[in-house]
GROMACS .gro file of C-alpha atoms in nm:
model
  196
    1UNK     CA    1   0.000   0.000   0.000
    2UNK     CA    2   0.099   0.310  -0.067
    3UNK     CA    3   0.215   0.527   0.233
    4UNK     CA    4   0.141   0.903   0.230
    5UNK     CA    5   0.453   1.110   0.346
    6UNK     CA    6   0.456   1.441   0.525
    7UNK     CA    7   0.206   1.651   0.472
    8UNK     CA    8   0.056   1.466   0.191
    9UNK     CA    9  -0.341   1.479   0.243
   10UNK     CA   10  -0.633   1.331   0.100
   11UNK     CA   11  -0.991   1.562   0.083
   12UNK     CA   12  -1.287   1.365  -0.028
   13UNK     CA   13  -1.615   1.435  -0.123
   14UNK     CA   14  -1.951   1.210  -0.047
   15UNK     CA   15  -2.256   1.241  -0.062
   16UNK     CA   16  -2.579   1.151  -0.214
   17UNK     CA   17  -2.616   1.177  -0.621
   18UNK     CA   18  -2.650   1.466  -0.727
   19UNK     CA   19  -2.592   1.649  -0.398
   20UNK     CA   20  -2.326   1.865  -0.625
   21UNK     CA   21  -2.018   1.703  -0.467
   22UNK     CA   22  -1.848   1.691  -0.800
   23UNK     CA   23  -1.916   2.048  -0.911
   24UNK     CA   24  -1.804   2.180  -0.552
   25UNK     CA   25  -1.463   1.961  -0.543
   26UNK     CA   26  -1.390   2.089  -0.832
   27UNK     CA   27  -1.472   2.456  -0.755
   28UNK     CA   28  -1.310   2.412  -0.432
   29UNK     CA   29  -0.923   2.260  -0.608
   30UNK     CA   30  -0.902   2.576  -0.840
   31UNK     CA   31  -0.798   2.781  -0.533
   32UNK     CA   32  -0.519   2.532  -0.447
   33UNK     CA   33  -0.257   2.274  -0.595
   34UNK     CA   34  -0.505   2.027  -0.550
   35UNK     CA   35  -0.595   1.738  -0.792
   36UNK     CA   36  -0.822   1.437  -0.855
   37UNK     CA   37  -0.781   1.090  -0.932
   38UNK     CA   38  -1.007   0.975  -1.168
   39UNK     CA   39  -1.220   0.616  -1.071
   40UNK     CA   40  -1.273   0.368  -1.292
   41UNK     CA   41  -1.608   0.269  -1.312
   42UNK     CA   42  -1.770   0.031  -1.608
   43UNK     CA   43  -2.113   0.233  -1.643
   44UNK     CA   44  -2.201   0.436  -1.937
   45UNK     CA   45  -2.058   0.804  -1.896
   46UNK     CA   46  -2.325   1.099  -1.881
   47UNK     CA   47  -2.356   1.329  -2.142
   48UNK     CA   48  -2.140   1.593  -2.021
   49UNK     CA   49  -1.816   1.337  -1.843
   50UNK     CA   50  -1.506   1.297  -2.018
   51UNK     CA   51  -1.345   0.976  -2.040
   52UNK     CA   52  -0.997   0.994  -1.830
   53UNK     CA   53  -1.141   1.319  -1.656
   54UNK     CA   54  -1.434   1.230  -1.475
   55UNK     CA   55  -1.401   0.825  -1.482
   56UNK     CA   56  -1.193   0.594  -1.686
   57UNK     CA   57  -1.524   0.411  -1.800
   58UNK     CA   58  -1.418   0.057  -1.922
   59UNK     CA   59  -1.559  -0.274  -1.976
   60UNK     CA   60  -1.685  -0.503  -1.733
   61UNK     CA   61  -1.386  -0.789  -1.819
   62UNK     CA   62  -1.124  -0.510  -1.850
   63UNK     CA   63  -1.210  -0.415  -1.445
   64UNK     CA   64  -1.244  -0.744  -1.318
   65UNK     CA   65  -0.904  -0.845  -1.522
   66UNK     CA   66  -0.744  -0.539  -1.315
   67UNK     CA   67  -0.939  -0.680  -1.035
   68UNK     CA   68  -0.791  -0.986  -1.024
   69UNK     CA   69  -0.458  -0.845  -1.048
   70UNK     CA   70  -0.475  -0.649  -0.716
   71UNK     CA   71  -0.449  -0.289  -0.983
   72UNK     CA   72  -0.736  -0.138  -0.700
   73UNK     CA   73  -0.668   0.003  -0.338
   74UNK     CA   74  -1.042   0.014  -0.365
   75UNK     CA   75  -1.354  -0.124  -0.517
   76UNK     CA   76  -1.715  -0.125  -0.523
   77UNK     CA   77  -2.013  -0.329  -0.664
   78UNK     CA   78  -2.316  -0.090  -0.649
   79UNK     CA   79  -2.596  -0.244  -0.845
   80UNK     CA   80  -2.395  -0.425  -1.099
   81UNK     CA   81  -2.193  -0.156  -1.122
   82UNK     CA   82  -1.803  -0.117  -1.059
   83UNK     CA   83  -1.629   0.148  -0.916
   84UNK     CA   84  -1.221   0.116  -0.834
   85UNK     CA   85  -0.919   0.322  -0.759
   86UNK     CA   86  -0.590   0.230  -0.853
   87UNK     CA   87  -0.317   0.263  -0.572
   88UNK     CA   88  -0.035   0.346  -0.895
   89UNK     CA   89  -0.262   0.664  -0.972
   90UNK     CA   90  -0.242   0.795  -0.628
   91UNK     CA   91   0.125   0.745  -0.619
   92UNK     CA   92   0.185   0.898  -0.928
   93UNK     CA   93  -0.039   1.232  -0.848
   94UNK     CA   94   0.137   1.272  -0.505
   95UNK     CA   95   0.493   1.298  -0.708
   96UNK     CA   96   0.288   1.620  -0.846
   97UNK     CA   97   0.096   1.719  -0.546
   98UNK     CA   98   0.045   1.741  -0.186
   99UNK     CA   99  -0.305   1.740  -0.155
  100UNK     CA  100  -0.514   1.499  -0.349
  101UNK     CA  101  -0.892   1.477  -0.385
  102UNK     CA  102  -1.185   1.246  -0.427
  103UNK     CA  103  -1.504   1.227  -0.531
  104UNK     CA  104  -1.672   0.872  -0.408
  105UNK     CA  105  -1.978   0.729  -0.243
  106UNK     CA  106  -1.977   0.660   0.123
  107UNK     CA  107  -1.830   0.295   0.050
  108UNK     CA  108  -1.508   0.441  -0.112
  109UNK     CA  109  -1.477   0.720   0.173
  110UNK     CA  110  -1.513   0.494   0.433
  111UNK     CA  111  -1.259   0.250   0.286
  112UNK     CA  112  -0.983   0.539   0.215
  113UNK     CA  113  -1.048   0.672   0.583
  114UNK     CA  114  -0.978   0.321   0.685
  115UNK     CA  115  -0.632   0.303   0.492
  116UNK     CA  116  -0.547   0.627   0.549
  117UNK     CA  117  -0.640   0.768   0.853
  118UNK     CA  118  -0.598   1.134   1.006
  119UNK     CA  119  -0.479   1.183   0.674
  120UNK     CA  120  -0.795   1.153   0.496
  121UNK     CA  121  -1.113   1.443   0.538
  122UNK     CA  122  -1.429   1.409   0.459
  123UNK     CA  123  -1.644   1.645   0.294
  124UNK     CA  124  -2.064   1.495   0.324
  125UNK     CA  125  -2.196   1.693   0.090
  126UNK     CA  126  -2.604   1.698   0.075
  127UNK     CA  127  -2.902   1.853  -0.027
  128UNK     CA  128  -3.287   1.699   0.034
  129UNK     CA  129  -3.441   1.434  -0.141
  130UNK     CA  130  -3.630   1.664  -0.409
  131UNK     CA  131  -3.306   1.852  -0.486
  132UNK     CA  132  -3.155   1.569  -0.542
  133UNK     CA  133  -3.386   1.424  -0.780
  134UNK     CA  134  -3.396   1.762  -0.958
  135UNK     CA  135  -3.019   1.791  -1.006
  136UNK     CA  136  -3.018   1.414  -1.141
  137UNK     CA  137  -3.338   1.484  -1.410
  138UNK     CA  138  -3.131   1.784  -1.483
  139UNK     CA  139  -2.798   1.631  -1.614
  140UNK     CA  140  -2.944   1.378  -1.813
  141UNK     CA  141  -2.996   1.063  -1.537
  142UNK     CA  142  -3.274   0.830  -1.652
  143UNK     CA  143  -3.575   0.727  -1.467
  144UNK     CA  144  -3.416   0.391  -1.377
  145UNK     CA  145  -3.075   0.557  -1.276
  146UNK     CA  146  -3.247   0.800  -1.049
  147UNK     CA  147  -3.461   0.521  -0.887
  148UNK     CA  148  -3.118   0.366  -0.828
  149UNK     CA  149  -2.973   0.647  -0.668
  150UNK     CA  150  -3.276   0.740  -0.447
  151UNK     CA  151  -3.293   0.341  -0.332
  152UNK     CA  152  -2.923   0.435  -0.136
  153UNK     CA  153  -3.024   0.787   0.001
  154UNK     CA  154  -3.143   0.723   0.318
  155UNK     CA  155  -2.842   0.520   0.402
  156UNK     CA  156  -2.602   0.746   0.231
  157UNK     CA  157  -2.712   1.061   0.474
  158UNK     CA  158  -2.677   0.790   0.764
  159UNK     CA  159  -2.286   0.890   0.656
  160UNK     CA  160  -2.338   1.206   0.742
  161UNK     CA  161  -2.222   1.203   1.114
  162UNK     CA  162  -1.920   1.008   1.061
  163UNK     CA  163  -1.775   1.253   0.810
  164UNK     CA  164  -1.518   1.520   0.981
  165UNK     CA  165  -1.726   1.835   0.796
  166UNK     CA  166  -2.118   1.836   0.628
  167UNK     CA  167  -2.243   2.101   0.394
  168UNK     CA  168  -2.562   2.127   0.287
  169UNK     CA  169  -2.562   2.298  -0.086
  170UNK     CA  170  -2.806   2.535  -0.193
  171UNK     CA  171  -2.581   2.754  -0.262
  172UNK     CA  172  -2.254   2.663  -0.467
  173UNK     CA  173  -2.049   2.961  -0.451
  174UNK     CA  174  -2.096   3.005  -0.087
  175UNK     CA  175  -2.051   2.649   0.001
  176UNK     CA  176  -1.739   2.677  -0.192
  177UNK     CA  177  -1.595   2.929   0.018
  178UNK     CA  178  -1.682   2.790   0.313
  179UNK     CA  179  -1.488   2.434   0.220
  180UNK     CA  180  -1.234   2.692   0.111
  181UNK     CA  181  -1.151   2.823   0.415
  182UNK     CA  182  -1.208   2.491   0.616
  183UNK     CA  183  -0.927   2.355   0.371
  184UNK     CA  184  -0.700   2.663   0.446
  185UNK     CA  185  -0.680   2.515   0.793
  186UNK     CA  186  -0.564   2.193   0.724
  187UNK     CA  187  -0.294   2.352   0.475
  188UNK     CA  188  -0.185   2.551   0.790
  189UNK     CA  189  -0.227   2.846   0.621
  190UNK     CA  190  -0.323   3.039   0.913
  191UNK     CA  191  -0.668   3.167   0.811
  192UNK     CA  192  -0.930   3.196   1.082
  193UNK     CA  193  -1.227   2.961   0.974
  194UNK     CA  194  -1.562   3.042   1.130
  195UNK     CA  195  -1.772   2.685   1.216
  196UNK     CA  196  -2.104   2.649   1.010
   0.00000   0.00000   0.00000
């Protein structure tokens, strides 16, 4: 496994679908040296991802192949679905970075927090049930998809109290800002951050 050094950290972001915890990570990492590892994941991409940005989406056989040759720190079944991160993509973005983020359901948080420790925050990121829905209809999700997501949202806010932070987003910019500035204190950066 790989071993963070000094200072390396690991931010991620959970949530329900479509709470916005993709939109805020990434508004949040323009303000520092902060980047993402992509998942894999063997589901269609939605009509705005980009393949190698957002997810590496690959076949089913191609991620079990990887799989089976111990390529994932971590990986998830989720309704036939496969989500996995591979330990040589975190190594290779902390020879670039300090601070690495994620964007994963509770599964993946939990399982980083687990190898990782004090070295790992988590962002819960959520909005209520109607949002949620809204925000999925919105960028393109299905009726089946949605009915997929909703099935895991009761037990995906259940999260919510073992995360160290919880927004709830209603408003991007200014829940930007505030993860902002709750960042800025783990970079010992010597801001004062105000608790919300």
């Amino acid at each position: 496994m790989y071993e963070l050094k000094e200072k390396e950290m690991l931010f991620i972001y959970t949530g329900p679908d479509g709470s916005g915890r993709k939109t805020l990570a990434k508004m949040v990492s323009t303000a520092f040296d902060m980047e993402t590892v992509p998942s894999f994941t063997t589901r269609a991409p939605r009509p705005f991802e980009v393949n190698g940005k957002d997810y590496h989406f690959i076949k089913e056989e191609t991620f079990l192949q990887m799989k089976q040759q111990d390529e994932f720190i971590e990986s998830v079944n989720i309704n036939g679905t496969y989500y996995g991160i591979r330990e040589i993509d975190i190594k290779n973005i902390f020879s670039k970075h300090k601070v690495v983020y994620f964007t994963v359901n509770i599964e993946g948080a939990q399982l980083l927090k687990n190898l990782y420790g004090d070295r790992v925050v988590r962002f819960f990121i959520s909005a209520d049930r109607d949002t949620v829905i809204q925000r999925q209809k919105e960028r393109g999700d299905d009726e089946e998809a949605i009915q997929q997501h909703m099935a895991y949202y009761d037990q995906t806010m259940a999260y919510k109290s073992k995360c160290e932070h919880a927004f709830e987003n209603y408003d991007l910019p200014q829940v930007s800002f505030q993860i902002s500035e709750v960042v800025e204190t783990y970079l010992e950066r010597n801001l004062t951050v105000t608790d919300y």
